[in-house]
XYZ file of C-alpha atoms in Angstrom:
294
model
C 0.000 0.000 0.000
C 1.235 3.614 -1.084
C 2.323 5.750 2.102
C -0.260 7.693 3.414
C 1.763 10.683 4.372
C 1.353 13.900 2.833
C 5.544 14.655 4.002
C 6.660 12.784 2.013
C 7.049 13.934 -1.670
C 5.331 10.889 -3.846
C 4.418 11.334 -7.640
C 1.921 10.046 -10.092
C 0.851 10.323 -13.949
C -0.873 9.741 -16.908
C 0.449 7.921 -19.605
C -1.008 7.375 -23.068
C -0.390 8.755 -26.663
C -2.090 11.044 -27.495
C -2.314 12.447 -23.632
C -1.996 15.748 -24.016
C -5.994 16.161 -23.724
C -6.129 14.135 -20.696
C -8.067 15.539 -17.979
C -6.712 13.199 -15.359
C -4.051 15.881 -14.264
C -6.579 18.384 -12.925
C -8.496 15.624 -11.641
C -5.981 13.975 -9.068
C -4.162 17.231 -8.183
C -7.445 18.535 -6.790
C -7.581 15.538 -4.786
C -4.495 16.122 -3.473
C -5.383 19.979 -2.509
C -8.265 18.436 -0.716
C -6.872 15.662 0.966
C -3.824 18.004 2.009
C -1.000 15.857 0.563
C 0.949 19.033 -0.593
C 4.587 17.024 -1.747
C 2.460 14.879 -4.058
C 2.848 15.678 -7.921
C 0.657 14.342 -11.003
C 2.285 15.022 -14.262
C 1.537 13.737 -18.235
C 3.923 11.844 -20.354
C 3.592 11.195 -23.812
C 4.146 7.109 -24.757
C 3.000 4.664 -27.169
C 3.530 1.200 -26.938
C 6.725 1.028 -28.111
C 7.916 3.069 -24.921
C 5.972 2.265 -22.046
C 8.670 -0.684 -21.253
C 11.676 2.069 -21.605
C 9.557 4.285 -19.114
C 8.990 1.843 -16.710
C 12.624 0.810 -16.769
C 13.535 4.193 -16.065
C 11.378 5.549 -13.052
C 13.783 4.852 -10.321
C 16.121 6.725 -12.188
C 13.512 9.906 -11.258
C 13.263 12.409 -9.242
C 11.109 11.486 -6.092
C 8.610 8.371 -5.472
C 6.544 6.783 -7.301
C 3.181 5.928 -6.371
C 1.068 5.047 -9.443
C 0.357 5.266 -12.858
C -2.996 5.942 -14.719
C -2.963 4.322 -18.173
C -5.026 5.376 -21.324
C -4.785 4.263 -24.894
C -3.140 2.139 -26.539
C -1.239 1.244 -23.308
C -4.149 -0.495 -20.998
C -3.525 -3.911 -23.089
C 0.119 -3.487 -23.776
C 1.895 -3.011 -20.028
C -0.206 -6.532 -18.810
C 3.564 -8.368 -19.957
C 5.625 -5.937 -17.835
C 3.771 -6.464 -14.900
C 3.941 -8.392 -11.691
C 0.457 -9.074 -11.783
C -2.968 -7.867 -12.390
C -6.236 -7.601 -9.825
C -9.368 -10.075 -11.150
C -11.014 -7.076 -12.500
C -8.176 -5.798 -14.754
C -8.131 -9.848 -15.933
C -11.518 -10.175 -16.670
C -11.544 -7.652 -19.119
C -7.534 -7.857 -20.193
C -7.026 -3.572 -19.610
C -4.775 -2.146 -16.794
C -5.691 1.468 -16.544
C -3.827 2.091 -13.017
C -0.577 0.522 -11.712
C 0.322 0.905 -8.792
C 3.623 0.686 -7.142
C 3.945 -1.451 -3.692
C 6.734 -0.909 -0.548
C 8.608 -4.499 -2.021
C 9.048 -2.873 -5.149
C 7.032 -4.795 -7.046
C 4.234 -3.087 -10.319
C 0.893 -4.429 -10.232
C -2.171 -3.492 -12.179
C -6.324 -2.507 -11.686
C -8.716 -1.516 -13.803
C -10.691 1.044 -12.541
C -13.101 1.465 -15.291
C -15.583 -1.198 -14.899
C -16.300 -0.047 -10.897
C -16.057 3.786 -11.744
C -18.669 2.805 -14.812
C -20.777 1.077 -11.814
C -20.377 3.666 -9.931
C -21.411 6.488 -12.364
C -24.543 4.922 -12.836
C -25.575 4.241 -9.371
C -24.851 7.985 -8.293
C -28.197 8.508 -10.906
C -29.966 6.105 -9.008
C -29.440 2.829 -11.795
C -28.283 -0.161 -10.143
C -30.325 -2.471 -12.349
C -32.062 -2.187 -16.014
C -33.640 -5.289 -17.837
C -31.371 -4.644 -20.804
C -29.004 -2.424 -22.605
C -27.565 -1.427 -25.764
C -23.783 -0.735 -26.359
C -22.563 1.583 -29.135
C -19.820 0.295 -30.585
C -17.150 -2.616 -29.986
C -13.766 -0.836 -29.131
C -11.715 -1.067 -25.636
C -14.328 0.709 -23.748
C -17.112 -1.467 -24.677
C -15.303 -4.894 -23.170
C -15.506 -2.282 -19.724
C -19.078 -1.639 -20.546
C -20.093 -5.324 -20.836
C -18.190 -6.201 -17.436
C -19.820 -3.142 -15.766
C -23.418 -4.331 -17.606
C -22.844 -7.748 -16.133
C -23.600 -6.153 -12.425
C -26.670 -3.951 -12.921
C -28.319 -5.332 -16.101
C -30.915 -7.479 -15.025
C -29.527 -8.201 -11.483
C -26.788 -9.879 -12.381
C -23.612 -10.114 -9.293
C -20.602 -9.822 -11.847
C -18.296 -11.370 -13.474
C -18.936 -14.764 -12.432
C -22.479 -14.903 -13.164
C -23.912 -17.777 -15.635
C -25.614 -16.430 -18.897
C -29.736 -16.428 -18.349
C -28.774 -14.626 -15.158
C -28.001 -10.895 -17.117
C -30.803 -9.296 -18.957
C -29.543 -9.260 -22.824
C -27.260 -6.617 -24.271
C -27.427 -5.431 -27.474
C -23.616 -4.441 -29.246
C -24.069 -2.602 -32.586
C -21.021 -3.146 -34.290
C -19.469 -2.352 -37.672
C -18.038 -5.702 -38.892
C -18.597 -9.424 -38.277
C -15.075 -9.913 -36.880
C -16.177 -7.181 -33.908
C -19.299 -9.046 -33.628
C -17.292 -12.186 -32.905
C -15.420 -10.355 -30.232
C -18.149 -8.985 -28.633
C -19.762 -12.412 -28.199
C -16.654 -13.619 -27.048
C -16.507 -10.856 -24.539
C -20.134 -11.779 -23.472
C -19.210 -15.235 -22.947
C -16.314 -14.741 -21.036
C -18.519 -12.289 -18.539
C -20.960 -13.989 -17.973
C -23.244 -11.366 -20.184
C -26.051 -12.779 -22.795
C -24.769 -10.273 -26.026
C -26.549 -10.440 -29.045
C -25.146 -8.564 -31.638
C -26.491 -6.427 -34.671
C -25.127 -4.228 -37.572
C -24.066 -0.381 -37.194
C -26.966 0.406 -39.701
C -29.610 -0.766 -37.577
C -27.788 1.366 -34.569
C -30.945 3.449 -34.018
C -33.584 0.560 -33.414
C -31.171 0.279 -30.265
C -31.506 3.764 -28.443
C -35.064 2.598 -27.169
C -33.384 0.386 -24.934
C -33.609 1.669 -21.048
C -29.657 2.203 -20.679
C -27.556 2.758 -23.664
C -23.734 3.148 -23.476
C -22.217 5.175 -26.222
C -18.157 3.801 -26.182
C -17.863 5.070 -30.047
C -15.139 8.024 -30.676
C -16.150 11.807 -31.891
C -18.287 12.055 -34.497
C -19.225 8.441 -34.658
C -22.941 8.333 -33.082
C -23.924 12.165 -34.931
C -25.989 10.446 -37.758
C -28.042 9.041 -34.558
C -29.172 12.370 -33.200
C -32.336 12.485 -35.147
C -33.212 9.024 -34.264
C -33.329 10.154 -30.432
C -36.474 8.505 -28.963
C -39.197 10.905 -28.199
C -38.767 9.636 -24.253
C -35.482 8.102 -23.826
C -34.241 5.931 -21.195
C -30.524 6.707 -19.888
C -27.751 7.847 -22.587
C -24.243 7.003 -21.181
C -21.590 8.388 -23.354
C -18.208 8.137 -22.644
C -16.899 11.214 -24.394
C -16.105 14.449 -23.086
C -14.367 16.929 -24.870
C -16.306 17.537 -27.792
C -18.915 17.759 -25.146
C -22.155 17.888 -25.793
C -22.101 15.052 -28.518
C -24.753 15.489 -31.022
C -26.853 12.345 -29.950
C -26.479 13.685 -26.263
C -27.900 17.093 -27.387
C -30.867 15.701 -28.913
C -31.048 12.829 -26.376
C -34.676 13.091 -24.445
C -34.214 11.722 -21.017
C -31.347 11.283 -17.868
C -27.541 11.722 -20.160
C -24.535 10.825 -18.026
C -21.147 11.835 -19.974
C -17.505 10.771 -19.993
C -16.343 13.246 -16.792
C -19.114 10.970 -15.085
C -16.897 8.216 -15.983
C -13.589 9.923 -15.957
C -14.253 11.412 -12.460
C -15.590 7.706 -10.646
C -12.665 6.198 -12.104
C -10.148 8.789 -11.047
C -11.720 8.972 -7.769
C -10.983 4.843 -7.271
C -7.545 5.236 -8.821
C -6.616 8.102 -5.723
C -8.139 6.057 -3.169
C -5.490 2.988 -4.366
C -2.631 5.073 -4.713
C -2.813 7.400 -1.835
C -4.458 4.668 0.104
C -6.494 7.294 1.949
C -10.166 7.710 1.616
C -12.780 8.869 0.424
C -11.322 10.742 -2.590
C -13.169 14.326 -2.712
C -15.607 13.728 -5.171
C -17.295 16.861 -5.428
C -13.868 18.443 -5.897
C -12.436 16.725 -8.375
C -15.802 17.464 -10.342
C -15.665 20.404 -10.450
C -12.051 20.536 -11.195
C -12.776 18.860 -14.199
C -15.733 21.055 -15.144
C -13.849 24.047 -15.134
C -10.983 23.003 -17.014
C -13.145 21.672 -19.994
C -15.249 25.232 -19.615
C -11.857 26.940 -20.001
C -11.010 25.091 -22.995
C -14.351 25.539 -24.661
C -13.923 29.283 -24.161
């Protein structure tokens, strides 16, 4: 477990390519202005996948200690080899977004997605729905299945048998992400049926739907926006609004919903104090993307 401190200088960052948009900077140093551990630092570094090894072979050759990493794309697959080992959530959906650094010296790996995703959508009261529809079949939507497998339909998680999980809907673009998908279902316990990208909009009358498409994807969907929508969970945000959020007709959670639960869980584990300032780190993140849409 991290020291708990706030002496003692510690540091932290964000690693991914591209990163420079990454909110998770503003996000953890408000936590640490709250929580009062002044000699912490959170910085940004720019690596692919080519580099993260290099950078993780360098760190004790850096200034201060370290106390975790937070991991976007493309690294969340590609630092699983160069780790001691990985928590049963990061395995069951084969993504490290967090690593964390222990007293022995030894790198393991969480995924703090699926339970920030969870958590995101209880905050707005939805802890169960009878089913779902996913947008899209990227990273993010393996995260959305696992986090679908414990409030769609009652289901307890990762380990529960198929029948259990009310039936999710993936609209994908290609048979070989349809496969994947299914395969994804299988392995979480989650009954996925699949369907085409064209037929995308026979999908949004479905009580939750999870958007995990990038920019621009989902904008031929706006006018297809049900009169009286159920919940619209899209993981974007920055272009934020998207245009099927804009035109979306009922509860819309966005991706600071997500970003922030997530972050919130990734301070908690490296820190090892709790409970991460929420409301803090919310607004943190609010007023940066307000800055940079003015």
């Amino acid at each position: 477990m991290p020291a708990t401190t706030g002496q003692e200088a510690r540091r932290a960052a964000v690693l991914g390519s591209p990163v420079a948009h990454s909110l998770s900077p503003v996000l953890h140093r408000a936590a640490y202005a709250e929580l009062g551990l002044g000699n912490w630092t959170y910085d940004r570094y720019q690596v692919d996948e080519q580099g993260i090894g290099d950078f993780l072979a360098r760190l004790d050759d850096r200034a201060g200690r370290w106390a975790g990493l937070s991991l976007t794309m493309p690294l969340k697959r590609a630092v699983i080899p160069l780790l001691d080992g990985i928590s049963p959530t990061a395995a069951s959906v084969e993504a490290v977004n967090t690593v964390l650094f222990t007293e022995d010296g030894r790198r393991t790996g969480d995924n703090t997605d699926v339970p920030g995703m969870v958590a995101a959508l209880r905050e707005r009261g939805i802890s169960t729905v009878e089913s779902a529809t996913v947008l899209g079949a990227g990273a993010t939507a393996s995260s959305a299945l696992a986090a679908l497998a414990q409030v769609c339909g009652g289901g307890s998680g990762t380990t529960g048998e198929i029948g259990e999980i009310g039936e999710i809907t993936v609209y994908v673009r290609s048979a070989e992400r349809a496969r994947e998908m299914r395969g994804w279902g299988e392995r979480l316990g989650v009954a996925v049926r699949t369907a085409d990208w064209a037929r995308a909009a026979e999908g949004l009358g479905a009580p939750l739907v999870i958007s995990t498409t990038p920019a621009g994807a989902t904008d031929g969907l706006a006018a297809a926006a049900p009169a009286v929508g159920g919940t619209l969970f899209d993981v974007l945000y920055d272009p934020w609004p998207t245009a099927l959020a804009a035109a979306w007709n009922g509860p819309v959670l966005g991706g600071l919903d997500l970003l922030v639960h997530q972050a919130v869980l990734q301070v908690e584990l490296m820190t090892g104090r709790g409970p991460a300032p929420l409301a803090a780190m919310r607004a943190a993140g609010e007023a940066e993307l307000a800055a940079r849409a003015g």
